[in-house]
Short mmCIF file of C-alpha atoms and ligand atoms in Angstrom, two decimals:
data_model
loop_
_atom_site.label_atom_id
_atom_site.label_comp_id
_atom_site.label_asym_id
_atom_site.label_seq_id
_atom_site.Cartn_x
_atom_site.Cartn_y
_atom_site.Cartn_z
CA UNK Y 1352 0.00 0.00 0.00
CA UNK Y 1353 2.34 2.55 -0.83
CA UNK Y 1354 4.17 4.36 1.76
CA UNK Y 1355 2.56 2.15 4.41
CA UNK Y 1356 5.32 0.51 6.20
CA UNK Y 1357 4.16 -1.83 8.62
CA UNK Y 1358 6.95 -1.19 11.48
CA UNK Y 1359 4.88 -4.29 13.57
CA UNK Y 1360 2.50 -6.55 12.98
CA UNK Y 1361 -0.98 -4.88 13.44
CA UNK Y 1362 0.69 -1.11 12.82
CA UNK Y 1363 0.97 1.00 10.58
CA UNK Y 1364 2.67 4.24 10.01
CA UNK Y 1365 0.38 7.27 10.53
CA UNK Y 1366 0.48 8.39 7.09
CA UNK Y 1367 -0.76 4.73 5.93
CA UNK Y 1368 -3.80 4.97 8.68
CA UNK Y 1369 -4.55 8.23 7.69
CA UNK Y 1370 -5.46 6.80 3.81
CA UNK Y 1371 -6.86 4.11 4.96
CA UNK Y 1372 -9.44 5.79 6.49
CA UNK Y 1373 -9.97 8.02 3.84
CA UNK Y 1374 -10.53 5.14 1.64
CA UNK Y 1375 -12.72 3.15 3.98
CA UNK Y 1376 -14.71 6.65 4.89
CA UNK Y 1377 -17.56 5.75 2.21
CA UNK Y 1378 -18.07 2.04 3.26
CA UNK Y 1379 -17.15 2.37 7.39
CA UNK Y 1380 -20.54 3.25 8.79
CA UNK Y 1381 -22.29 0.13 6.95
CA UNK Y 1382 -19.45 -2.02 7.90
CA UNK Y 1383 -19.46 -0.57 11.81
CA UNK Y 1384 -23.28 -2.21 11.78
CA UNK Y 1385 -22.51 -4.94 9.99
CA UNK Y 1386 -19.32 -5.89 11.97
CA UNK Y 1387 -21.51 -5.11 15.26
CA UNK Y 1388 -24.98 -6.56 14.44
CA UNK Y 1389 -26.03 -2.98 15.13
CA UNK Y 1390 -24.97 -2.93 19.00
CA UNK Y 1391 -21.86 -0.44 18.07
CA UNK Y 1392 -24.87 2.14 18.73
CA UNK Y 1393 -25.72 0.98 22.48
CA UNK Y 1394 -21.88 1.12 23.19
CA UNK Y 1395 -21.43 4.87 22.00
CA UNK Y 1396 -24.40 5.57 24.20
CA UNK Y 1397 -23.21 4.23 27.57
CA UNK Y 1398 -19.62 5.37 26.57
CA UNK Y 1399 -21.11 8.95 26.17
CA UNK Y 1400 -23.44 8.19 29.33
CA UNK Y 1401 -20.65 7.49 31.76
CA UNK Y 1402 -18.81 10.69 31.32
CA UNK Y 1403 -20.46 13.37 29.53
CA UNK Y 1404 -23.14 15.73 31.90
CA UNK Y 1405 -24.95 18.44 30.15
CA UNK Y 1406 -23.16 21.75 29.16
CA UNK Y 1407 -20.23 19.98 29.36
CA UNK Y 1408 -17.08 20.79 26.72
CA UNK Y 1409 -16.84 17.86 25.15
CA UNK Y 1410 -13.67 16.48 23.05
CA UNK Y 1411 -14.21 13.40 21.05
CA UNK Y 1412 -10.63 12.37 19.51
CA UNK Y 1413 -10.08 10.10 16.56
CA UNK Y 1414 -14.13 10.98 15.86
CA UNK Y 1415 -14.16 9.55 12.47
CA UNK Y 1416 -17.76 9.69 10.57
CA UNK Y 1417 -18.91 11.94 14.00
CA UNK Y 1418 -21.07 8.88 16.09
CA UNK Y 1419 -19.69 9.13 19.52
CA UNK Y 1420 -19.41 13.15 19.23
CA UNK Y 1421 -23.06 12.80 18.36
CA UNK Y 1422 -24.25 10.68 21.35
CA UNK Y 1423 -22.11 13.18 23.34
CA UNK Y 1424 -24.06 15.69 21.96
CA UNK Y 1425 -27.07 14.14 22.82
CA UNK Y 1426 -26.11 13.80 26.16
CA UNK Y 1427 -25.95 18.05 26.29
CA UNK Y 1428 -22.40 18.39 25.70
CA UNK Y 1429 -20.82 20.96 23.83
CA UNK Y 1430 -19.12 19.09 21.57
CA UNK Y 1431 -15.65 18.90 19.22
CA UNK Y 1432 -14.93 16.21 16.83
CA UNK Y 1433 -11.12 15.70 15.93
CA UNK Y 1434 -9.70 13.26 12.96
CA UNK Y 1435 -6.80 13.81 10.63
CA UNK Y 1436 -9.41 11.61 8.32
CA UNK Y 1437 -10.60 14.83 5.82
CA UNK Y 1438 -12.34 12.25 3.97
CA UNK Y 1439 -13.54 10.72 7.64
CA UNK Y 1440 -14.90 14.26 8.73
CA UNK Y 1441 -16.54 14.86 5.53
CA UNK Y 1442 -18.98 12.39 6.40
CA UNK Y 1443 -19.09 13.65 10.29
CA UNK Y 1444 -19.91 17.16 9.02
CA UNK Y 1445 -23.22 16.25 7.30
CA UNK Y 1446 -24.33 14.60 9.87
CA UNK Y 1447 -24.00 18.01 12.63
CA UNK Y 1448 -23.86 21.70 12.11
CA UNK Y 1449 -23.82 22.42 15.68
CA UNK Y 1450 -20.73 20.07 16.34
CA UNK Y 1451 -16.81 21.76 15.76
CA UNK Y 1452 -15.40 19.18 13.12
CA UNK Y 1453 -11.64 19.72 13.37
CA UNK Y 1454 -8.81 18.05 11.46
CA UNK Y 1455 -6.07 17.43 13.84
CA UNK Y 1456 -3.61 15.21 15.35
CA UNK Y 1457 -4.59 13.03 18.28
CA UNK Y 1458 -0.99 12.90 19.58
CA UNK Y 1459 -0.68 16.60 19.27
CA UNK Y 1460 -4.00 17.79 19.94
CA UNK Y 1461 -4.88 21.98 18.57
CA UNK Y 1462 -5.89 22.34 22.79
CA UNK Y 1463 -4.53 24.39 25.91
CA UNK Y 1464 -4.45 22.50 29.03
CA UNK Y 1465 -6.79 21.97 30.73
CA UNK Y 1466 -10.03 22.66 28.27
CA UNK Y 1467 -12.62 19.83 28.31
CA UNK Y 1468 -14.26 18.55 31.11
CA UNK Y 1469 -14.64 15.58 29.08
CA UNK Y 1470 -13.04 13.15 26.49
CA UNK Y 1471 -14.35 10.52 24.17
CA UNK Y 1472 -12.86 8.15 21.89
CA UNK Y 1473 -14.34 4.96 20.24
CA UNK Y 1474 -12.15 2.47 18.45
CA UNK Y 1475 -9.39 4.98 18.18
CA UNK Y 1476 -6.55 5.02 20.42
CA UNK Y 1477 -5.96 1.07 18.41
CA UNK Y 1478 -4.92 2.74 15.61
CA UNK Y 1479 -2.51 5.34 17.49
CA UNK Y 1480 1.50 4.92 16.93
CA UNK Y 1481 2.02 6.02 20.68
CA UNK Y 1482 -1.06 4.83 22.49
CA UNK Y 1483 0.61 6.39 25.46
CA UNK Y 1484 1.58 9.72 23.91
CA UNK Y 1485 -1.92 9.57 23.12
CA UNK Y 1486 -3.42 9.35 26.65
CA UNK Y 1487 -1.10 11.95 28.21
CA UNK Y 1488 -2.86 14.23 25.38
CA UNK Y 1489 -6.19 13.63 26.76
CA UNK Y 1490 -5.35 14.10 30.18
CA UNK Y 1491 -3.32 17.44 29.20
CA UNK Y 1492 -6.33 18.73 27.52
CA UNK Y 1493 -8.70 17.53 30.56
CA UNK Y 1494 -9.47 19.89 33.34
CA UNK Y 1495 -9.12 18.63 37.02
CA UNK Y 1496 -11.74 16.58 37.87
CA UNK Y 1497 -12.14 16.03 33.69
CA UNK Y 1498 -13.67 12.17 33.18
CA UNK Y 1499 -12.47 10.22 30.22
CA UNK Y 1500 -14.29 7.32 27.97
CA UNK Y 1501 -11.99 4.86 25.74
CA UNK Y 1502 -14.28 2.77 24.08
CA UNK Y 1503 -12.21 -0.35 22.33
CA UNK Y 1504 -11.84 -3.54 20.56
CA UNK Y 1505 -10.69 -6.27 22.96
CA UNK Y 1506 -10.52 -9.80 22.46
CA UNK Y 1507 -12.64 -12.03 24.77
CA UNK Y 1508 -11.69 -14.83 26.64
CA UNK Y 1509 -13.23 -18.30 27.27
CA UNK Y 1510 -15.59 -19.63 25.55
CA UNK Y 1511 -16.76 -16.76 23.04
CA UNK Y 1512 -12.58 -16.99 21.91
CA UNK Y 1513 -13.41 -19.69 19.13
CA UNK Y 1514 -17.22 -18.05 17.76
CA UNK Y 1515 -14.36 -14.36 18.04
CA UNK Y 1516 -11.21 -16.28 16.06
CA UNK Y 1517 -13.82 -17.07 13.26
CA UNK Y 1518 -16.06 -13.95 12.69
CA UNK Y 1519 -13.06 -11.49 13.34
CA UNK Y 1520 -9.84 -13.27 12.00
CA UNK Y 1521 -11.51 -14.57 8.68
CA UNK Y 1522 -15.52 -13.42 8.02
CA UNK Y 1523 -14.20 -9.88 8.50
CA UNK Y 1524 -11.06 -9.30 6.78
CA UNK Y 1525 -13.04 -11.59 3.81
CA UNK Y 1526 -16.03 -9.05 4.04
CA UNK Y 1527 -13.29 -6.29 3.83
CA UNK Y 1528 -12.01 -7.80 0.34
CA UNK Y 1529 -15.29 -7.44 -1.47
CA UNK Y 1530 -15.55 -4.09 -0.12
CA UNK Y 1531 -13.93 -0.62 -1.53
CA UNK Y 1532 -11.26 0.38 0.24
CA UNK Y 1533 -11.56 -3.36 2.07
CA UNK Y 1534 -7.57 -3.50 3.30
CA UNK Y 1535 -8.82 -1.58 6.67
CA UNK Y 1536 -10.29 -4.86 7.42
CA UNK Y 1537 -7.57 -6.95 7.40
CA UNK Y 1538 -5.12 -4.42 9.58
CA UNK Y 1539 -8.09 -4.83 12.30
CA UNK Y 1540 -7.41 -8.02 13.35
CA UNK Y 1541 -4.11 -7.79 13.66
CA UNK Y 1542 -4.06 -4.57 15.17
CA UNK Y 1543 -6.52 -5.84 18.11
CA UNK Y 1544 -4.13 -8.91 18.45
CA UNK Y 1545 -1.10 -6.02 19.24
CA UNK Y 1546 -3.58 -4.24 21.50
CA UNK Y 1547 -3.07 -4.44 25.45
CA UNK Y 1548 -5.84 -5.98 26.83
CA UNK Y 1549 -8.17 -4.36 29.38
CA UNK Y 1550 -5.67 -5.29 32.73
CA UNK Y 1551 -3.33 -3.49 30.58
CA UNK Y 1552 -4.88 -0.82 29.08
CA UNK Y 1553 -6.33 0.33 32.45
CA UNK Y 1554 -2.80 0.13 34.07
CA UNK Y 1555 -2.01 2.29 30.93
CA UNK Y 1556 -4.36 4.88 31.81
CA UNK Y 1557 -2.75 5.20 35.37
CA UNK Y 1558 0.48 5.43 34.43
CA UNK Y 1559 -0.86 8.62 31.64
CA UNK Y 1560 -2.03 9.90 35.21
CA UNK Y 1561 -5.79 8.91 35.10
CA UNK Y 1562 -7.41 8.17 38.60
CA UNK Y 1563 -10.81 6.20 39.16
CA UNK Y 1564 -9.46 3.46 35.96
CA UNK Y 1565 -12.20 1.15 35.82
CA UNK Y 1566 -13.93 -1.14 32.94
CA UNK Y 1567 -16.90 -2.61 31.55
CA UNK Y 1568 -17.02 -5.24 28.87
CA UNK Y 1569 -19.77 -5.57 26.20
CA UNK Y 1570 -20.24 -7.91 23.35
CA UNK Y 1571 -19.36 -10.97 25.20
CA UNK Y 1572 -16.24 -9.42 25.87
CA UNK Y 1573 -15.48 -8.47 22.44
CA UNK Y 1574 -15.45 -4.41 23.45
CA UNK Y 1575 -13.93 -2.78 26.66
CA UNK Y 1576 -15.32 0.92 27.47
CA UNK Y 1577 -12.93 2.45 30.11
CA UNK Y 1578 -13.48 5.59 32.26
CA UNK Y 1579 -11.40 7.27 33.94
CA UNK Y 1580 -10.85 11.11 35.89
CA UNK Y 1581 -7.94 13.40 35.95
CA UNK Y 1582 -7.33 13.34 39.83
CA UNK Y 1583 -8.17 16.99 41.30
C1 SAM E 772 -12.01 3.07 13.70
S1 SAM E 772 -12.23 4.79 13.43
C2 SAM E 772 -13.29 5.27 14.77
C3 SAM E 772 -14.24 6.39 14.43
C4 SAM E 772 -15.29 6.76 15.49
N1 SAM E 772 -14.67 7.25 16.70
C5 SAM E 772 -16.25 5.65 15.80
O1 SAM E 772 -16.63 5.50 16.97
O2 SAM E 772 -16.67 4.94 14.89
C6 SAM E 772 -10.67 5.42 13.95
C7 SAM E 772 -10.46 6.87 13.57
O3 SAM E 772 -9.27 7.34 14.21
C8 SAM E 772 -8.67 8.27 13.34
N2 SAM E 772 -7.26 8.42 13.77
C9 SAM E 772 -6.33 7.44 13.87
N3 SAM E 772 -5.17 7.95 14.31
C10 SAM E 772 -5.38 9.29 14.50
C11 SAM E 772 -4.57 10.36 14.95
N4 SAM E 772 -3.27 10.18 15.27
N5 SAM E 772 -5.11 11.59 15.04
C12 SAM E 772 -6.41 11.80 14.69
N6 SAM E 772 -7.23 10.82 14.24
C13 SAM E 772 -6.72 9.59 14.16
C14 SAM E 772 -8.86 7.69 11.96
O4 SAM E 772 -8.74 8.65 10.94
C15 SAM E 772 -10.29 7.13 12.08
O5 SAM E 772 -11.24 8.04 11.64
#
């Protein structure tokens, strides 16, 4: 694909992720459903729920097509979207007038300290080259007291693990062939394999200086949603 070195298995430079995305942009919400059986809408919503109180500032990173900044919305929140996706925001931008679509740099984010009193990001910080560069940025950018949601691909244990393997190793990446713009699809699975998994991430999220750590799974364990505070 180009320029886009894989440096690891299941990464990519951010160049390479940055035209993927473009390329997937027109297909991603149908595959989101698809991928999700429809549920990827429930876990926006409690993401958004656990974090986001009306008249909030809101900053959703890696926002792509806009559908967590929109449930954060929804929950009253005063809301920012930031991709370096154009092609990604295009999409977000018809869907809200009311939300600030920005095209930025998750590991550099356009913010002073110390703005939001809350961050969002679904199935994002996977795709980051420092995942965490990435979290010290949200807790820069987070006032005191500031809650974050990471909402996440994991991969379950026990006995889902087999039913997982199957739809995620081979239906998906086979789906993503016949598909424009399909190669996103076969990165995912090995990019959730190189992801830490929820023990992990949370110690992650401590160590970026993120108080309160704590997780929920969903999807028979197939999605993590961690929340977290910036400590006072
Ligand atoms: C899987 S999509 C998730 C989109 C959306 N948050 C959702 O819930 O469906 C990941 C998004 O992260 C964006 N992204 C990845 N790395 C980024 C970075 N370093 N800075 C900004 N956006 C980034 C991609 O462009 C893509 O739109």
């Amino acid at each position: 694909m180009g320029s886009a070195v894989t440096h690891e298995a299941g990464t990519l430079e951010p160049e390479a992720v940055r035209g993927m995305f473009d390329r997937i942009a027109p297909v991603y919400d149908l595959m989101n459903r698809l991928m999700t059986a429809g549920l990827d809408g429930r876990w926006r919503r409690r993401a958004a729920a656990q974090v986001v109180w009306p008249g909030d500032r809101v900053l959703d990173a890696c926002c792509g097509t806009g559908d967590l900044a929109l449930e954060a919305e929804r929950r009253g929140g005063r809301v920012v979207g930031l991709d370096f996706s154009e092609r990604m925001l295009e999409r977000a931008r018809r869907k809200s007038g009311t939300i600030e679509w920005v095209q930025g740099d998750a590991l550099a984010l356009p913010f002073p300290d110390s703005e939001f009193d809350a961050a969002t990001v679904g199935f994002g910080v996977r795709n980051l080259e420092d995942l965490e560069g990435g979290l010290r940025e949200l807790h820069r950018v987070l006032r005191p007291g500031g809650r974050v949601a990471v909402l996440e691909i994991t991969r379950p244990r026990g006995l889902l693990r087999p039913f997982f393997r199957l739809w995620f190793d081979v239906l998906v990446p086979f789906a993503g062939k016949v598909l424009p713009g399909g190669q996103a699809y076969t990165y995912l699975p090995a990019s959730v394999r190189r992801f830490p998994g929820p023990e992990d991430l949370s110690a992650l999220l401590e160590r970026a200086g993120f108080a309160e750590v704590r997780y929920d799974l969903f999807g028979g364990g197939s999605v993590a949603l961690h929340v977290g505070a910036r400590p006072e």
